[in-house]
CSV table of C-alpha atoms in Angstrom, one decimal:
chain,number,residue,atom,x,y,z
A,1,SER,CA,0.0,0.0,0.0
A,2,GLN,CA,1.1,3.6,-0.6
A,3,GLN,CA,2.3,5.5,2.4
A,4,GLY,CA,1.3,8.9,1.2
A,5,GLU,CA,0.2,11.1,-1.6
A,6,GLU,CA,1.8,13.7,-3.7
A,7,ASP,CA,0.1,16.8,-4.8
A,8,PRO,CA,-0.5,17.8,-7.5
A,9,GLN,CA,-0.8,14.6,-9.5
A,10,ALA,CA,0.4,16.4,-12.6
A,11,LEU,CA,2.1,19.8,-13.1
A,12,SER,CA,2.9,21.5,-16.4
A,13,ILE,CA,5.2,24.6,-16.4
A,14,GLN,CA,7.4,26.6,-18.7
A,15,GLU,CA,11.1,26.3,-18.8
A,16,GLY,CA,12.7,28.7,-16.3
A,17,GLU,CA,9.8,28.6,-13.9
A,18,ASN,CA,9.9,26.9,-10.4
A,19,ALA,CA,8.0,23.7,-9.7
A,20,THR,CA,6.7,22.8,-6.3
A,21,MET,CA,5.5,19.3,-5.3
A,22,ASN,CA,4.0,18.3,-2.0
A,23,CYS,CA,4.0,15.0,-0.2
A,24,SER,CA,1.9,13.9,2.8
A,25,TYR,CA,2.5,10.7,4.7
A,26,LYS,CA,0.9,8.9,7.6
A,27,THR,CA,3.4,7.4,10.1
A,28,SER,CA,6.4,8.6,12.0
A,29,ILE,CA,9.6,8.5,10.0
A,30,ASN,CA,13.4,8.3,10.2
A,31,ASN,CA,13.8,10.1,6.9
A,32,LEU,CA,12.0,11.2,3.8
A,33,GLN,CA,13.5,10.9,0.3
A,34,TRP,CA,12.7,12.2,-3.1
A,35,TYR,CA,13.2,10.2,-6.3
A,36,ARG,CA,12.8,11.0,-10.0
A,37,GLN,CA,11.7,8.5,-12.6
A,38,ASN,CA,11.9,9.1,-16.3
A,39,SER,CA,9.3,7.2,-18.4
A,40,GLY,CA,9.7,3.5,-18.2
A,41,ARG,CA,13.0,3.6,-16.3
A,42,GLY,CA,14.2,3.1,-12.8
A,43,LEU,CA,14.2,5.7,-10.1
A,44,VAL,CA,17.0,8.1,-9.3
A,45,HIS,CA,17.7,9.2,-5.8
A,46,LEU,CA,17.6,13.0,-5.5
A,47,ILE,CA,17.8,14.1,-1.9
A,48,LEU,CA,17.2,12.7,1.6
A,49,ILE,CA,16.0,14.7,4.6
A,50,ARG,CA,16.1,13.3,8.2
A,51,SER,CA,13.3,13.7,10.6
A,52,ASN,CA,15.3,16.2,12.7
A,53,GLU,CA,15.9,18.4,9.7
A,54,ARG,CA,13.6,21.1,8.4
A,55,GLU,CA,15.1,22.1,5.1
A,56,LYS,CA,17.8,20.8,2.8
A,57,HIS,CA,19.3,22.1,-0.5
A,58,SER,CA,21.0,20.3,-3.3
A,59,GLY,CA,21.8,22.3,-6.5
A,60,ARG,CA,18.4,23.5,-7.8
A,61,LEU,CA,16.5,21.4,-5.4
A,62,ARG,CA,15.1,22.5,-2.0
A,63,VAL,CA,13.3,20.1,0.3
A,64,THR,CA,11.3,21.0,3.4
A,65,LEU,CA,10.0,18.7,6.0
A,66,ASP,CA,7.3,19.4,8.6
A,67,THR,CA,7.0,16.3,10.9
A,68,SER,CA,4.1,17.9,12.9
A,69,LYS,CA,2.0,18.1,9.7
A,70,LYS,CA,3.6,14.9,8.2
A,71,SER,CA,4.3,16.7,5.0
A,72,SER,CA,7.2,17.6,2.8
A,73,SER,CA,7.7,19.7,-0.3
A,74,LEU,CA,10.2,19.6,-3.2
A,75,LEU,CA,11.0,22.8,-5.0
A,76,ILE,CA,12.9,22.7,-8.3
A,77,THR,CA,14.1,26.1,-9.3
A,78,ALA,CA,14.7,27.4,-12.8
A,79,SER,CA,13.3,24.3,-14.3
A,80,ARG,CA,14.6,22.7,-17.6
A,81,ALA,CA,13.0,20.5,-20.2
A,82,ALA,CA,15.2,17.7,-18.9
A,83,ASP,CA,13.4,17.9,-15.5
A,84,THR,CA,10.4,16.4,-17.1
A,85,ALA,CA,9.7,13.2,-15.2
A,86,SER,CA,7.7,11.7,-12.4
A,87,TYR,CA,8.7,12.6,-8.9
A,88,PHE,CA,8.1,10.4,-5.9
A,89,CYS,CA,8.5,10.9,-2.2
A,90,ALA,CA,9.4,7.9,-0.1
A,91,THR,CA,9.5,7.5,3.6
A,92,GLU,CA,11.5,5.3,5.9
A,93,PRO,CA,9.2,4.6,8.9
A,94,THR,CA,10.7,4.4,12.3
A,95,GLY,CA,11.6,0.8,13.1
A,96,GLY,CA,11.0,0.1,9.4
A,97,GLY,CA,14.2,-1.8,8.7
A,98,ASN,CA,15.4,0.6,6.0
A,99,LYS,CA,12.3,-0.3,3.9
A,100,LEU,CA,10.9,2.7,1.9
A,101,THR,CA,7.2,3.4,1.3
A,102,PHE,CA,6.5,5.4,-1.8
A,103,GLY,CA,3.8,8.0,-2.6
A,104,THR,CA,1.8,8.1,-5.7
A,105,GLY,CA,4.0,10.5,-7.6
A,106,THR,CA,3.7,13.9,-9.4
A,107,GLN,CA,4.1,14.0,-13.1
A,108,LEU,CA,6.1,17.1,-14.1
A,109,LYS,CA,6.2,18.4,-17.6
A,110,VAL,CA,8.5,21.3,-18.4
A,111,GLU,CA,7.8,22.9,-21.8
A,112,LEU,CA,10.1,24.9,-23.9
B,1,ASP,CA,28.9,-0.5,-15.2
B,2,THR,CA,28.8,0.1,-11.4
B,3,GLY,CA,25.1,0.5,-11.1
B,4,VAL,CA,22.3,-2.0,-10.4
B,5,SER,CA,21.6,-4.3,-13.3
B,6,GLN,CA,18.4,-6.1,-14.0
B,7,ASP,CA,17.8,-8.8,-16.6
B,8,PRO,CA,15.8,-9.1,-18.7
B,9,ARG,CA,14.5,-5.6,-19.4
B,10,HIS,CA,11.3,-6.9,-20.9
B,11,LYS,CA,9.5,-10.3,-20.5
B,12,ILE,CA,6.3,-11.3,-22.2
B,13,THR,CA,4.9,-14.6,-21.0
B,14,LYS,CA,1.7,-16.6,-21.2
B,15,ARG,CA,-0.5,-16.9,-18.2
B,16,GLY,CA,0.4,-20.0,-16.2
B,17,GLN,CA,4.1,-19.9,-17.1
B,18,ASN,CA,6.9,-19.4,-14.6
B,19,VAL,CA,9.3,-16.5,-15.0
B,20,THR,CA,12.6,-15.6,-13.2
B,21,PHE,CA,14.2,-12.2,-13.0
B,22,ARG,CA,17.8,-11.4,-12.0
B,23,CYS,CA,19.2,-8.4,-10.2
B,24,ASP,CA,22.9,-7.6,-9.7
B,25,PRO,CA,23.3,-5.0,-7.0
B,26,ILE,CA,26.2,-2.6,-6.5
B,27,SER,CA,28.9,-4.9,-5.0
B,28,GLU,CA,29.5,-2.9,-1.8
B,29,HIS,CA,25.8,-2.8,-1.0
B,30,ASN,CA,24.6,-5.3,1.6
B,31,ARG,CA,20.9,-4.5,1.3
B,32,LEU,CA,18.8,-5.5,-1.7
B,33,TYR,CA,15.1,-4.8,-2.3
B,34,TRP,CA,12.5,-5.8,-4.8
B,35,TYR,CA,9.6,-3.5,-5.6
B,36,ARG,CA,6.7,-3.8,-8.0
B,37,GLN,CA,5.3,-0.8,-9.8
B,38,THR,CA,2.1,-0.7,-11.8
B,39,LEU,CA,1.2,2.1,-14.2
B,40,GLY,CA,0.5,5.4,-12.6
B,41,GLN,CA,1.5,4.2,-9.1
B,42,GLY,CA,4.5,4.4,-6.9
B,43,PRO,CA,6.7,1.4,-6.3
B,44,GLU,CA,5.3,-1.1,-3.7
B,45,PHE,CA,7.6,-3.1,-1.5
B,46,LEU,CA,7.9,-6.8,-2.1
B,47,THR,CA,10.9,-8.1,-0.1
B,48,TYR,CA,14.3,-7.1,1.3
B,49,PHE,CA,17.6,-8.9,1.9
B,50,GLN,CA,20.4,-8.0,4.1
B,51,ASN,CA,23.4,-10.0,2.8
B,52,GLU,CA,21.9,-13.4,2.0
B,53,ALA,CA,19.1,-13.2,4.7
B,54,GLN,CA,15.6,-12.4,3.6
B,55,LEU,CA,14.5,-10.2,6.4
B,56,GLU,CA,11.1,-9.1,5.3
B,57,LYS,CA,8.4,-10.0,2.9
B,58,SER,CA,5.3,-8.0,2.0
B,59,ARG,CA,1.8,-9.5,2.1
B,60,LEU,CA,1.9,-8.7,-1.7
B,61,LEU,CA,4.3,-11.6,-2.1
B,62,SER,CA,2.0,-14.5,-2.5
B,63,ASP,CA,3.0,-18.1,-2.4
B,64,ARG,CA,3.7,-18.0,-6.1
B,65,PHE,CA,6.5,-15.5,-5.6
B,66,SER,CA,9.9,-16.5,-4.3
B,67,ALA,CA,13.1,-14.5,-4.0
B,68,GLU,CA,16.6,-15.6,-3.2
B,69,ARG,CA,20.0,-14.0,-2.7
B,70,PRO,CA,22.5,-16.8,-2.5
B,71,LYS,CA,25.9,-15.8,-1.1
B,72,GLY,CA,24.6,-12.2,-0.6
B,73,SER,CA,25.4,-11.1,-4.1
B,74,PHE,CA,22.9,-11.2,-7.0
B,75,SER,CA,19.2,-11.9,-6.4
B,76,THR,CA,16.5,-13.7,-8.3
B,77,LEU,CA,12.8,-13.2,-8.2
B,78,GLU,CA,10.6,-16.1,-9.5
B,79,ILE,CA,6.9,-15.9,-10.2
B,80,GLN,CA,5.2,-19.3,-10.6
B,81,ARG,CA,2.0,-19.8,-12.5
B,82,THR,CA,1.8,-16.2,-13.7
B,83,GLU,CA,-1.5,-14.3,-13.7
B,84,GLN,CA,-2.5,-11.3,-15.7
B,85,GLY,CA,-2.5,-9.3,-12.5
B,86,ASP,CA,1.3,-9.9,-12.2
B,87,SER,CA,1.9,-7.6,-15.2
B,88,ALA,CA,4.0,-4.8,-13.8
B,89,MET,CA,7.5,-3.3,-13.7
B,90,TYR,CA,9.6,-5.2,-11.2
B,91,LEU,CA,12.3,-3.0,-9.7
B,92,CYS,CA,15.4,-4.0,-7.8
B,93,ALA,CA,17.4,-1.6,-5.6
B,94,SER,CA,20.4,-1.8,-3.4
B,95,SER,CA,21.7,0.3,-0.6
B,96,TRP,CA,24.5,0.6,2.0
B,97,THR,CA,23.2,3.1,4.5
B,98,GLU,CA,20.6,5.6,3.3
B,99,GLY,CA,19.2,6.2,-0.2
B,100,TYR,CA,18.6,3.5,-2.7
B,101,THR,CA,20.2,2.9,-6.1
B,102,PHE,CA,17.6,1.4,-8.5
B,103,GLY,CA,18.0,-0.7,-11.5
B,104,SER,CA,16.1,0.0,-14.7
B,105,GLY,CA,13.6,-2.6,-13.9
B,106,THR,CA,12.1,-5.7,-15.7
B,107,ARG,CA,8.7,-5.0,-17.4
B,108,LEU,CA,6.6,-8.1,-17.2
B,109,THR,CA,3.6,-8.6,-19.5
B,110,VAL,CA,1.4,-11.6,-18.9
B,111,VAL,CA,-0.9,-12.4,-21.8
């Protein structure tokens, strides 16, 4: 079963704009991770934020985590056509043995 | 290639046949995971190995599914008596501490 949900399910923006995706989850976690998946391919790990962290940056990516609301957001700044993909959040629950539970994903389309 | 390799990339099989998929993880990674992903959904956990020990299995993993990781290296996932509902992308991932490295997956189509 899916742990959480991403919002929106689909997002279409112009190149150069920022893209924001949100993730909600249900249980207490050790960390939350974001992955990207290009059509028909495997997932690529983007960034991990631990439960005691509130914000993290990596290049054009900014992730926030609010454990009181059980939610996270992923911001991609200055988007490029190559950012077109599906983005998934995944949570490692406390006591979860390193197993990840994925959300339902946001399909991002960046148009030229 | 130092990533996670999965073979085959695609498999079409008739209902009732058995299929086996292989995953070669990153050699330094002691944890190996199998996930299943259907169209429009996120990956769903199937099973997880630490070295050669299978530590957890999902309820999704029915009696027709079996996974092995002999010697703690590569892993195989076998589905016996395939059903149309088994059609999905089967993803393998490995990890050392945090963050997974995924393979490109095996897309199974049961006809």
